[in-house]
């Protein structure tokens, strides 16, 4: 059934069952809407994306309401209001509610007609102030900038640096706040003090987030924690390098390539010209072969053969040229003696991951590392009752944009085959895709890799309180 998570008009409709929406049964109506959301190949994940949920907000140090794709849209709805039929505990008969849409301002750019819209929005150069307030502008995913091999040694100094200041603490009735960083929050269950919870709400972070991770793990160890729930719900990704290093904090590498996945890159004649000019220049990591690892010689590329010696593949029904199978120069967490003292290190039966399927990009890679490479069981929550649910959507890799690509060409004085857009905006596109080890197609096109071991349903309690949800997972994972 569908229920009201929060009645933001404060009319007392919280928990009421939604019988119909616009005269149609509620669940089929929402399911049809969810099918229009291009977020995941899994219909259950798309439903989760359509529904309201609580997500962690770093600035507030708290879990806040996210209205979901059905209630908060960036496209015009069919009409100015929505009619719901509700079944509430305090009413003997169904209640009909008609709610009007609220329009939220997305940009500081002012316009009053077609001409001023073109002038102030489409053709205007965006100032820093406009960019700051323009919520309709997508978050720019940074390119994967891999350091030179020698820079990896600097991580030893970073790990000894002062940790990032903690956000304001937020505790649950059954979970004690332990600490946090910019991307992670740490809790210990009161009813199961042997269980620690790590909420990884983003991977959009720098390597120094490992300071917070090591501090949190040490606090768990000192507090008697022996088992961990790693909560990836709603994590849209970020740094692919950190995705690997995070897993290495629990399963240290036995060899440099253990947490590296095979990859290939889309190429063309103009990309070959670009990569030739860019080779070994110390910039443009995405098209600089020096940043990649030759799997044949087991070393970094010494020439541009990665982009010059191409293969022709058919992907999604289209034939195109790609590089040979490669991987970025691996990021390896240095040997840290304290990791060996933790009771969960390298023990898959002491760790579980929890997602709602809305774990994408580098979060998908972390999930894949934990589950497939390390054998950690995966729990997924939400979606449709009785149906399997994916543990992640849209696997990570490397994306770029038209603006960034053209800047690469300009930096090495090579003519770009692409013109800039005639209006304010950008076009993003995938460049590098990753494969599961031994697979013949990229993870993105390999759905069997995604299914979680255990599927949980939302209920009126765990949908509002993560501590209840974590307790349910712990009870199923460790009797």
Tab-separated table of C-alpha atoms in Angstrom:
chain	number	residue	atom	x	y	z
A	1	UNK	CA	0.000	0.000	0.000
A	2	UNK	CA	0.930	3.665	-0.331
A	3	UNK	CA	0.855	5.861	2.769
A	4	UNK	CA	1.437	9.514	3.595
A	5	UNK	CA	4.937	9.836	5.057
A	6	UNK	CA	4.563	13.511	6.037
A	7	UNK	CA	1.605	15.854	5.570
A	8	UNK	CA	3.520	19.086	5.159
A	9	UNK	CA	0.261	21.046	5.510
A	10	UNK	CA	-0.020	19.665	9.087
A	11	UNK	CA	-3.633	18.506	8.707
A	12	UNK	CA	-3.087	15.194	10.499
A	13	UNK	CA	-2.903	12.960	7.415
A	14	UNK	CA	0.408	11.330	8.387
A	15	UNK	CA	0.185	7.511	8.043
A	16	UNK	CA	-3.124	7.649	6.165
A	17	UNK	CA	-3.326	5.050	3.431
A	18	UNK	CA	-3.627	6.539	-0.058
A	19	UNK	CA	-6.456	4.648	-1.775
A	20	UNK	CA	-6.575	6.568	-5.062
A	21	UNK	CA	-4.703	9.314	-6.896
A	22	UNK	CA	-6.664	11.176	-9.561
A	23	UNK	CA	-9.370	8.497	-9.265
A	24	UNK	CA	-6.962	5.640	-10.006
A	25	UNK	CA	-5.701	3.054	-7.504
A	26	UNK	CA	-2.704	4.659	-5.796
A	27	UNK	CA	0.021	2.069	-6.353
A	28	UNK	CA	-0.643	1.556	-10.103
A	29	UNK	CA	-0.829	5.346	-10.535
A	30	UNK	CA	2.533	5.848	-8.804
A	31	UNK	CA	4.027	2.876	-10.654
A	32	UNK	CA	3.059	4.415	-13.990
A	33	UNK	CA	4.675	7.690	-12.958
A	34	UNK	CA	7.818	5.900	-11.730
A	35	UNK	CA	8.236	4.324	-15.169
A	36	UNK	CA	8.889	7.828	-16.522
A	37	UNK	CA	11.873	8.300	-14.192
A	38	UNK	CA	15.087	7.468	-16.016
A	39	UNK	CA	17.071	6.665	-12.878
A	40	UNK	CA	17.482	2.897	-12.927
A	41	UNK	CA	16.711	-0.186	-14.992
A	42	UNK	CA	14.999	-1.634	-11.909
A	43	UNK	CA	11.326	-0.664	-11.600
A	44	UNK	CA	11.489	-1.059	-7.808
A	45	UNK	CA	14.324	1.448	-7.588
A	46	UNK	CA	12.390	3.862	-9.781
A	47	UNK	CA	9.465	3.558	-7.360
A	48	UNK	CA	11.810	4.377	-4.461
A	49	UNK	CA	12.960	7.435	-6.401
A	50	UNK	CA	9.343	8.545	-6.876
A	51	UNK	CA	8.412	8.220	-3.194
A	52	UNK	CA	9.347	10.448	-0.271
A	53	UNK	CA	12.171	9.378	2.044
A	54	UNK	CA	14.547	10.669	4.682
A	55	UNK	CA	18.095	11.463	3.582
A	56	UNK	CA	21.111	12.682	5.512
A	57	UNK	CA	21.874	16.381	5.196
A	58	UNK	CA	25.494	17.206	6.064
A	59	UNK	CA	24.910	20.910	6.641
A	60	UNK	CA	22.243	20.207	9.274
A	61	UNK	CA	23.814	17.029	10.625
A	62	UNK	CA	20.395	15.414	10.456
A	63	UNK	CA	18.090	13.253	8.369
A	64	UNK	CA	15.676	15.482	6.457
A	65	UNK	CA	12.650	14.856	4.271
A	66	UNK	CA	13.191	14.388	0.554
A	67	UNK	CA	9.837	14.764	-1.189
A	68	UNK	CA	10.617	12.320	-3.993
A	69	UNK	CA	10.077	12.562	-7.729
A	70	UNK	CA	6.284	12.312	-7.621
A	71	UNK	CA	5.744	15.206	-5.201
A	72	UNK	CA	8.611	17.429	-6.310
A	73	UNK	CA	8.995	17.757	-10.067
A	74	UNK	CA	11.082	19.792	-12.455
A	75	UNK	CA	8.566	19.436	-15.298
A	76	UNK	CA	5.051	20.885	-15.442
A	77	UNK	CA	2.330	18.533	-14.109
A	78	UNK	CA	-0.766	17.836	-16.173
A	79	UNK	CA	-2.902	20.195	-14.120
A	80	UNK	CA	-2.659	22.587	-11.192
A	81	UNK	CA	-3.719	20.161	-8.442
A	82	UNK	CA	-3.789	16.498	-7.443
A	83	UNK	CA	-6.759	14.713	-5.861
A	84	UNK	CA	-6.143	11.973	-3.284
A	85	UNK	CA	-8.553	9.618	-1.536
A	86	UNK	CA	-7.225	8.743	1.919
A	87	UNK	CA	-8.162	6.086	4.463
A	88	UNK	CA	-7.287	7.440	7.918
A	89	UNK	CA	-7.500	5.767	11.315
A	90	UNK	CA	-9.524	8.634	12.823
A	91	UNK	CA	-12.175	8.703	10.067
A	92	UNK	CA	-14.824	6.017	9.449
A	93	UNK	CA	-15.066	6.986	5.773
A	94	UNK	CA	-12.424	7.839	3.164
A	95	UNK	CA	-11.276	11.453	3.009
A	96	UNK	CA	-10.923	13.276	-0.318
A	97	UNK	CA	-8.120	15.834	-0.465
A	98	UNK	CA	-7.245	18.118	-3.381
A	99	UNK	CA	-3.824	19.721	-3.081
A	100	UNK	CA	-2.572	22.456	-5.389
A	101	UNK	CA	0.987	22.433	-6.694
A	102	UNK	CA	3.437	24.944	-5.239
A	103	UNK	CA	5.885	26.562	-7.649
A	104	UNK	CA	9.439	26.786	-6.306
A	105	UNK	CA	11.820	29.345	-7.795
A	106	UNK	CA	14.797	27.612	-9.382
A	107	UNK	CA	16.912	30.492	-10.611
A	108	UNK	CA	17.765	34.077	-9.720
A	109	UNK	CA	17.629	34.997	-13.401
A	110	UNK	CA	14.682	37.348	-13.946
A	111	UNK	CA	12.407	37.110	-16.958
A	112	UNK	CA	8.912	38.276	-17.838
A	113	UNK	CA	8.458	37.122	-21.405
A	114	UNK	CA	9.993	35.047	-24.203
A	115	UNK	CA	12.570	37.686	-25.148
A	116	UNK	CA	13.801	38.353	-21.604
A	117	UNK	CA	13.945	34.586	-20.920
A	118	UNK	CA	16.258	34.053	-23.896
A	119	UNK	CA	18.384	37.027	-22.889
A	120	UNK	CA	18.636	36.406	-19.136
A	121	UNK	CA	18.631	32.590	-18.987
A	122	UNK	CA	19.542	30.969	-22.296
A	123	UNK	CA	22.190	33.337	-23.590
A	124	UNK	CA	23.522	34.935	-20.429
A	125	UNK	CA	26.897	33.941	-19.055
A	126	UNK	CA	26.283	32.577	-15.602
A	127	UNK	CA	27.803	34.557	-12.798
A	128	UNK	CA	29.000	32.825	-9.655
A	129	UNK	CA	25.931	34.152	-7.826
A	130	UNK	CA	23.536	32.640	-10.366
A	131	UNK	CA	25.337	29.311	-10.302
A	132	UNK	CA	25.132	29.285	-6.523
A	133	UNK	CA	21.350	29.657	-6.494
A	134	UNK	CA	20.388	27.811	-9.664
A	135	UNK	CA	18.974	24.570	-8.286
A	136	UNK	CA	17.982	23.398	-11.743
A	137	UNK	CA	21.640	23.136	-12.759
A	138	UNK	CA	22.876	19.551	-12.262
A	139	UNK	CA	25.764	18.914	-9.917
A	140	UNK	CA	28.881	18.721	-12.011
A	141	UNK	CA	30.542	15.347	-11.598
A	142	UNK	CA	34.293	15.939	-11.483
A	143	UNK	CA	36.562	14.054	-13.790
A	144	UNK	CA	38.596	11.315	-12.184
A	145	UNK	CA	41.928	13.043	-11.647
A	146	UNK	CA	44.376	10.372	-10.642
A	147	UNK	CA	47.629	11.448	-8.984
A	148	UNK	CA	50.973	10.321	-10.246
A	149	UNK	CA	52.305	7.223	-8.557
A	150	UNK	CA	54.566	9.203	-6.227
A	151	UNK	CA	51.577	11.195	-4.962
A	152	UNK	CA	50.101	8.049	-3.440
A	153	UNK	CA	52.759	8.207	-0.743
A	154	UNK	CA	51.288	11.515	0.395
A	155	UNK	CA	48.278	9.677	1.720
A	156	UNK	CA	50.368	8.640	4.725
A	157	UNK	CA	50.641	12.284	5.686
A	158	UNK	CA	46.975	12.929	4.972
A	159	UNK	CA	45.915	10.114	7.298
A	160	UNK	CA	47.890	11.704	10.132
A	161	UNK	CA	46.393	15.147	9.543
A	162	UNK	CA	43.721	16.793	11.663
A	163	UNK	CA	40.295	15.297	10.919
A	164	UNK	CA	37.485	17.283	9.360
A	165	UNK	CA	35.341	18.972	12.075
A	166	UNK	CA	32.283	16.926	12.918
A	167	UNK	CA	28.784	18.021	11.969
A	168	UNK	CA	26.283	18.664	14.774
A	169	UNK	CA	25.439	15.308	16.399
A	170	UNK	CA	22.099	13.652	15.724
A	171	UNK	CA	21.088	10.571	17.699
A	172	UNK	CA	18.139	8.197	17.423
A	173	UNK	CA	16.302	6.520	20.300
A	174	UNK	CA	18.144	3.275	19.487
A	175	UNK	CA	21.379	4.625	17.996
A	176	UNK	CA	24.107	6.769	19.526
A	177	UNK	CA	25.923	9.282	17.333
A	178	UNK	CA	29.655	8.518	17.293
A	179	UNK	CA	31.070	11.024	14.797
A	180	UNK	CA	31.030	12.129	11.183
A	181	UNK	CA	33.019	13.513	8.291
A	182	UNK	CA	31.983	15.191	5.061
A	183	UNK	CA	30.664	11.975	3.533
A	184	UNK	CA	30.185	9.527	6.405
A	185	UNK	CA	28.307	9.378	9.729
A	186	UNK	CA	28.859	6.807	12.503
A	187	UNK	CA	26.274	5.355	14.901
A	188	UNK	CA	26.227	2.523	17.446
A	189	UNK	CA	22.995	0.646	18.122
A	190	UNK	CA	21.875	0.744	21.755
A	191	UNK	CA	19.885	-2.484	21.581
A	192	UNK	CA	22.767	-4.181	19.751
A	193	UNK	CA	25.940	-2.440	20.984
A	194	UNK	CA	27.984	-4.964	19.026
A	195	UNK	CA	26.664	-3.348	15.817
A	196	UNK	CA	28.037	-0.137	14.373
A	197	UNK	CA	26.444	1.709	11.460
A	198	UNK	CA	28.273	3.778	8.859
A	199	UNK	CA	26.018	6.017	6.774
A	200	UNK	CA	27.908	6.776	3.555
A	201	UNK	CA	25.628	9.499	2.196
A	202	UNK	CA	27.927	10.615	-0.625
A	203	UNK	CA	31.255	9.735	-2.199
A	204	UNK	CA	31.700	13.298	-3.475
A	205	UNK	CA	34.698	13.804	-1.238
A	206	UNK	CA	38.460	14.032	-1.044
A	207	UNK	CA	40.898	11.402	0.146
A	208	UNK	CA	41.163	13.090	3.547
A	209	UNK	CA	37.669	11.737	4.311
A	210	UNK	CA	39.636	8.635	5.314
A	211	UNK	CA	40.563	10.548	8.468
A	212	UNK	CA	36.918	10.472	9.537
A	213	UNK	CA	36.624	6.818	8.537
A	214	UNK	CA	39.624	5.731	10.592
A	215	UNK	CA	38.510	7.834	13.550
A	216	UNK	CA	35.016	6.311	13.366
A	217	UNK	CA	36.328	2.757	13.081
A	218	UNK	CA	38.642	3.283	16.044
A	219	UNK	CA	35.702	4.591	18.105
A	220	UNK	CA	33.697	1.495	17.154
A	221	UNK	CA	36.560	-0.745	18.205
A	222	UNK	CA	36.940	1.000	21.554
A	223	UNK	CA	33.155	0.813	22.085
A	224	UNK	CA	32.965	-2.941	21.612
A	225	UNK	CA	31.547	-3.002	18.080
A	226	UNK	CA	32.261	-6.236	16.212
A	227	UNK	CA	29.816	-6.017	13.284
A	228	UNK	CA	29.057	-3.245	10.801
A	229	UNK	CA	26.089	-2.103	8.695
A	230	UNK	CA	27.218	0.167	5.848
A	231	UNK	CA	24.224	2.235	4.712
A	232	UNK	CA	24.415	3.477	1.104
A	233	UNK	CA	20.777	4.601	0.708
A	234	UNK	CA	20.345	7.513	-1.684
A	235	UNK	CA	24.084	7.784	-2.392
A	236	UNK	CA	24.489	9.182	-5.902
A	237	UNK	CA	28.257	8.652	-6.107
A	238	UNK	CA	31.244	10.937	-6.422
A	239	UNK	CA	34.918	9.971	-6.353
A	240	UNK	CA	35.718	6.631	-7.964
A	241	UNK	CA	39.120	6.637	-6.243
A	242	UNK	CA	37.498	7.022	-2.830
A	243	UNK	CA	35.039	4.242	-3.698
A	244	UNK	CA	37.988	1.848	-3.848
A	245	UNK	CA	39.842	3.260	-0.842
A	246	UNK	CA	36.704	3.049	1.314
A	247	UNK	CA	36.438	-0.682	0.699
A	248	UNK	CA	40.156	-1.120	1.321
A	249	UNK	CA	39.645	0.223	4.852
A	250	UNK	CA	37.708	-2.997	5.525
A	251	UNK	CA	39.368	-5.385	3.057
A	252	UNK	CA	42.991	-4.268	2.554
A	253	UNK	CA	44.470	-5.017	-0.858
A	254	UNK	CA	46.615	-8.106	-1.256
A	255	UNK	CA	47.896	-6.722	-4.563
A	256	UNK	CA	47.579	-3.276	-6.198
A	257	UNK	CA	44.923	-4.350	-8.723
A	258	UNK	CA	42.662	-6.235	-6.329
A	259	UNK	CA	40.096	-3.411	-6.096
A	260	UNK	CA	40.560	-2.191	-9.674
A	261	UNK	CA	38.064	-3.107	-12.378
A	262	UNK	CA	38.781	-3.607	-16.090
A	263	UNK	CA	37.669	-0.640	-18.167
A	264	UNK	CA	37.565	0.666	-21.708
A	265	UNK	CA	37.104	4.091	-23.289
A	266	UNK	CA	35.189	5.312	-26.301
A	267	UNK	CA	37.662	6.579	-28.910
A	268	UNK	CA	37.683	8.284	-32.309
A	269	UNK	CA	40.233	9.820	-34.676
A	270	UNK	CA	39.912	13.208	-32.956
A	271	UNK	CA	40.342	11.567	-29.534
A	272	UNK	CA	43.519	9.924	-30.814
A	273	UNK	CA	44.824	13.342	-31.888
A	274	UNK	CA	43.902	14.785	-28.497
A	275	UNK	CA	45.461	11.950	-26.482
A	276	UNK	CA	48.657	12.047	-28.548
A	277	UNK	CA	49.102	15.750	-27.770
A	278	UNK	CA	48.147	15.244	-24.134
A	279	UNK	CA	50.306	12.200	-23.372
A	280	UNK	CA	52.518	12.598	-20.320
A	281	UNK	CA	51.771	16.307	-19.983
A	282	UNK	CA	50.667	15.948	-16.360
A	283	UNK	CA	47.107	17.040	-17.105
A	284	UNK	CA	43.904	15.787	-18.709
A	285	UNK	CA	43.866	12.460	-16.839
A	286	UNK	CA	40.868	11.173	-18.772
A	287	UNK	CA	42.706	11.257	-22.111
A	288	UNK	CA	46.278	10.954	-20.890
A	289	UNK	CA	47.457	7.354	-21.307
A	290	UNK	CA	50.151	7.916	-18.669
A	291	UNK	CA	47.395	7.783	-16.028
A	292	UNK	CA	46.317	4.288	-17.112
A	293	UNK	CA	47.680	0.828	-16.378
A	294	UNK	CA	48.739	-1.515	-19.172
A	295	UNK	CA	47.373	-4.891	-18.086
A	296	UNK	CA	49.818	-6.703	-20.356
A	297	UNK	CA	53.019	-5.118	-19.058
A	298	UNK	CA	51.619	-4.566	-15.514
A	299	UNK	CA	52.793	-0.968	-15.548
A	300	UNK	CA	51.732	2.523	-16.583
A	301	UNK	CA	51.580	3.211	-20.319
A	302	UNK	CA	54.817	4.511	-21.772
A	303	UNK	CA	53.218	5.624	-25.047
A	304	UNK	CA	49.810	6.372	-26.545
A	305	UNK	CA	49.026	2.799	-27.625
A	306	UNK	CA	45.981	2.745	-25.319
A	307	UNK	CA	44.187	5.175	-27.640
A	308	UNK	CA	45.950	4.300	-30.887
A	309	UNK	CA	45.452	0.498	-30.889
A	310	UNK	CA	41.666	0.421	-30.858
A	311	UNK	CA	39.082	-2.350	-31.149
A	312	UNK	CA	35.620	-2.247	-32.736
A	313	UNK	CA	32.725	-3.281	-30.483
A	314	UNK	CA	28.942	-3.319	-30.734
A	315	UNK	CA	27.332	-1.839	-27.629
A	316	UNK	CA	23.643	-1.045	-27.238
A	317	UNK	CA	23.199	-2.016	-30.879
A	318	UNK	CA	25.742	0.521	-32.155
A	319	UNK	CA	29.186	-0.248	-33.545
A	320	UNK	CA	32.030	2.012	-32.411
A	321	UNK	CA	35.741	2.017	-31.617
A	322	UNK	CA	37.030	1.549	-28.070
A	323	UNK	CA	40.369	1.326	-26.349
A	324	UNK	CA	41.816	-1.968	-25.203
A	325	UNK	CA	40.862	-3.176	-21.744
A	326	UNK	CA	42.711	-1.121	-19.163
A	327	UNK	CA	42.288	0.414	-15.727
A	328	UNK	CA	43.371	3.605	-13.998
A	329	UNK	CA	46.672	3.432	-12.160
A	330	UNK	CA	45.451	1.758	-8.960
A	331	UNK	CA	44.907	3.647	-5.733
A	332	UNK	CA	46.105	1.520	-2.831
A	333	UNK	CA	45.569	2.315	0.830
A	334	UNK	CA	48.905	2.112	2.644
A	335	UNK	CA	49.351	-0.634	5.220
A	336	UNK	CA	47.799	0.592	8.473
A	337	UNK	CA	48.521	-1.580	11.498
A	338	UNK	CA	45.325	-0.656	13.364
A	339	UNK	CA	43.129	-2.219	10.675
A	340	UNK	CA	44.402	-5.680	11.583
A	341	UNK	CA	43.164	-5.240	15.164
A	342	UNK	CA	39.536	-4.661	14.181
A	343	UNK	CA	37.247	-7.717	14.473
A	344	UNK	CA	35.517	-7.000	11.148
A	345	UNK	CA	38.602	-6.489	8.952
A	346	UNK	CA	38.597	-8.950	6.033
A	347	UNK	CA	35.585	-10.775	7.534
A	348	UNK	CA	32.611	-10.648	5.159
A	349	UNK	CA	30.289	-12.261	7.731
A	350	UNK	CA	30.840	-9.307	10.093
A	351	UNK	CA	29.776	-6.673	7.534
A	352	UNK	CA	26.640	-6.038	5.506
A	353	UNK	CA	25.690	-3.267	3.116
A	354	UNK	CA	22.228	-1.678	2.980
A	355	UNK	CA	20.815	0.210	-0.004
A	356	UNK	CA	17.512	1.282	-1.497
A	357	UNK	CA	18.903	0.744	-4.998
A	358	UNK	CA	19.482	4.501	-5.366
A	359	UNK	CA	23.196	3.874	-5.012
A	360	UNK	CA	24.822	4.963	-8.236
A	361	UNK	CA	28.084	5.766	-9.981
A	362	UNK	CA	31.014	5.334	-7.578
A	363	UNK	CA	28.597	4.111	-4.884
A	364	UNK	CA	27.703	1.302	-7.292
A	365	UNK	CA	31.398	0.465	-7.542
A	366	UNK	CA	31.786	0.363	-3.744
A	367	UNK	CA	28.753	-1.933	-3.536
A	368	UNK	CA	30.182	-4.146	-6.247
A	369	UNK	CA	33.561	-4.294	-4.496
A	370	UNK	CA	31.965	-5.195	-1.159
A	371	UNK	CA	29.454	-7.690	-2.509
A	372	UNK	CA	31.065	-9.361	-5.504
A	373	UNK	CA	34.785	-9.070	-4.782
A	374	UNK	CA	34.675	-9.418	-0.977
A	375	UNK	CA	31.560	-11.556	-0.434
A	376	UNK	CA	29.678	-9.079	1.797
A	377	UNK	CA	25.893	-9.732	1.846
A	378	UNK	CA	23.696	-6.946	0.498
A	379	UNK	CA	20.318	-5.852	1.887
A	380	UNK	CA	17.976	-3.708	-0.215
A	381	UNK	CA	14.855	-1.957	1.083
A	382	UNK	CA	11.733	-0.635	-0.615
A	383	UNK	CA	10.492	-1.220	-4.131
A	384	UNK	CA	7.682	-3.731	-4.677
A	385	UNK	CA	6.751	-6.355	-2.130
A	386	UNK	CA	7.822	-9.851	-3.155
A	387	UNK	CA	10.149	-8.671	-5.945
A	388	UNK	CA	13.940	-8.674	-5.976
A	389	UNK	CA	15.585	-5.276	-5.721
A	390	UNK	CA	18.873	-4.090	-7.172
A	391	UNK	CA	21.578	-3.041	-4.752
A	392	UNK	CA	22.767	-0.307	-7.137
A	393	UNK	CA	21.921	1.565	-10.314
A	394	UNK	CA	24.063	3.045	-13.121
A	395	UNK	CA	27.534	1.754	-12.347
A	396	UNK	CA	30.450	4.146	-12.046
A	397	UNK	CA	33.070	5.046	-14.581
A	398	UNK	CA	34.173	8.378	-15.969
A	399	UNK	CA	31.951	11.046	-17.481
A	400	UNK	CA	32.824	14.338	-19.071
A	401	UNK	CA	31.005	17.272	-20.589
A	402	UNK	CA	31.124	19.183	-23.836
A	403	UNK	CA	32.656	22.178	-22.062
A	404	UNK	CA	35.385	20.092	-20.420
A	405	UNK	CA	36.171	18.195	-23.617
A	406	UNK	CA	36.565	21.413	-25.560
A	407	UNK	CA	38.828	22.783	-22.832
A	408	UNK	CA	41.039	19.681	-23.222
A	409	UNK	CA	41.384	20.302	-26.954
A	410	UNK	CA	42.129	23.966	-26.380
A	411	UNK	CA	44.793	23.234	-23.748
A	412	UNK	CA	46.925	21.240	-26.204
A	413	UNK	CA	46.112	23.324	-29.311
A	414	UNK	CA	44.163	20.589	-31.084
A	415	UNK	CA	41.021	21.552	-33.002
A	416	UNK	CA	37.902	20.156	-31.390
A	417	UNK	CA	35.311	18.573	-33.726
A	418	UNK	CA	32.535	19.867	-31.440
A	419	UNK	CA	31.165	23.373	-31.201
A	420	UNK	CA	30.068	25.022	-27.986
A	421	UNK	CA	26.341	25.112	-27.317
A	422	UNK	CA	24.580	28.299	-28.474
A	423	UNK	CA	22.885	28.659	-25.065
A	424	UNK	CA	23.770	28.439	-21.385
A	425	UNK	CA	24.097	24.799	-20.340
A	426	UNK	CA	26.191	21.732	-20.973
A	427	UNK	CA	25.993	18.177	-22.291
A	428	UNK	CA	27.359	15.316	-20.180
A	429	UNK	CA	28.406	11.978	-21.613
A	430	UNK	CA	30.086	8.761	-20.432
A	431	UNK	CA	33.657	8.217	-21.585
A	432	UNK	CA	34.936	5.210	-19.616
A	433	UNK	CA	32.925	2.171	-18.511
A	434	UNK	CA	33.914	-0.624	-16.155
A	435	UNK	CA	33.482	-4.404	-16.240
A	436	UNK	CA	33.071	-6.958	-13.498
A	437	UNK	CA	36.141	-9.161	-13.416
A	438	UNK	CA	35.781	-11.886	-16.045
A	439	UNK	CA	32.718	-10.243	-17.642
A	440	UNK	CA	32.400	-9.606	-21.368
A	441	UNK	CA	30.041	-6.612	-21.108
A	442	UNK	CA	30.239	-3.515	-18.856
A	443	UNK	CA	28.508	-3.520	-15.490
A	444	UNK	CA	26.032	-0.976	-16.806
A	445	UNK	CA	24.592	-3.618	-19.166
A	446	UNK	CA	24.847	-6.578	-16.796
A	447	UNK	CA	21.724	-6.544	-14.521
A	448	UNK	CA	22.389	-9.939	-12.856
A	449	UNK	CA	25.318	-8.291	-11.072
A	450	UNK	CA	22.973	-5.944	-9.223
A	451	UNK	CA	20.511	-8.056	-7.209
A	452	UNK	CA	20.729	-7.845	-3.405
A	453	UNK	CA	20.736	-10.973	-1.243
A	454	UNK	CA	17.888	-9.856	1.021
A	455	UNK	CA	14.907	-7.613	0.218
A	456	UNK	CA	13.174	-5.708	3.028
A	457	UNK	CA	9.927	-3.757	2.876
A	458	UNK	CA	9.335	-0.244	4.167
A	459	UNK	CA	6.808	0.045	6.973
A	460	UNK	CA	5.392	2.953	8.963
A	461	UNK	CA	8.265	2.738	11.467
A	462	UNK	CA	11.445	2.001	9.528
A	463	UNK	CA	10.518	4.540	6.833
A	464	UNK	CA	10.811	7.285	9.459
A	465	UNK	CA	13.583	5.991	11.713
A	466	UNK	CA	16.808	4.618	10.352
A	467	UNK	CA	17.694	3.121	13.747
A	468	UNK	CA	14.681	0.799	13.497
A	469	UNK	CA	15.716	-0.170	9.975
A	470	UNK	CA	19.317	-0.807	11.065
A	471	UNK	CA	18.045	-2.964	13.928
A	472	UNK	CA	15.963	-5.019	11.489
A	473	UNK	CA	18.993	-5.564	9.263
A	474	UNK	CA	21.179	-6.528	12.236
A	475	UNK	CA	18.550	-8.966	13.503
A	476	UNK	CA	18.410	-10.725	10.117
A	477	UNK	CA	22.149	-10.639	9.477
A	478	UNK	CA	23.345	-11.685	12.936
A	479	UNK	CA	20.996	-13.676	15.167
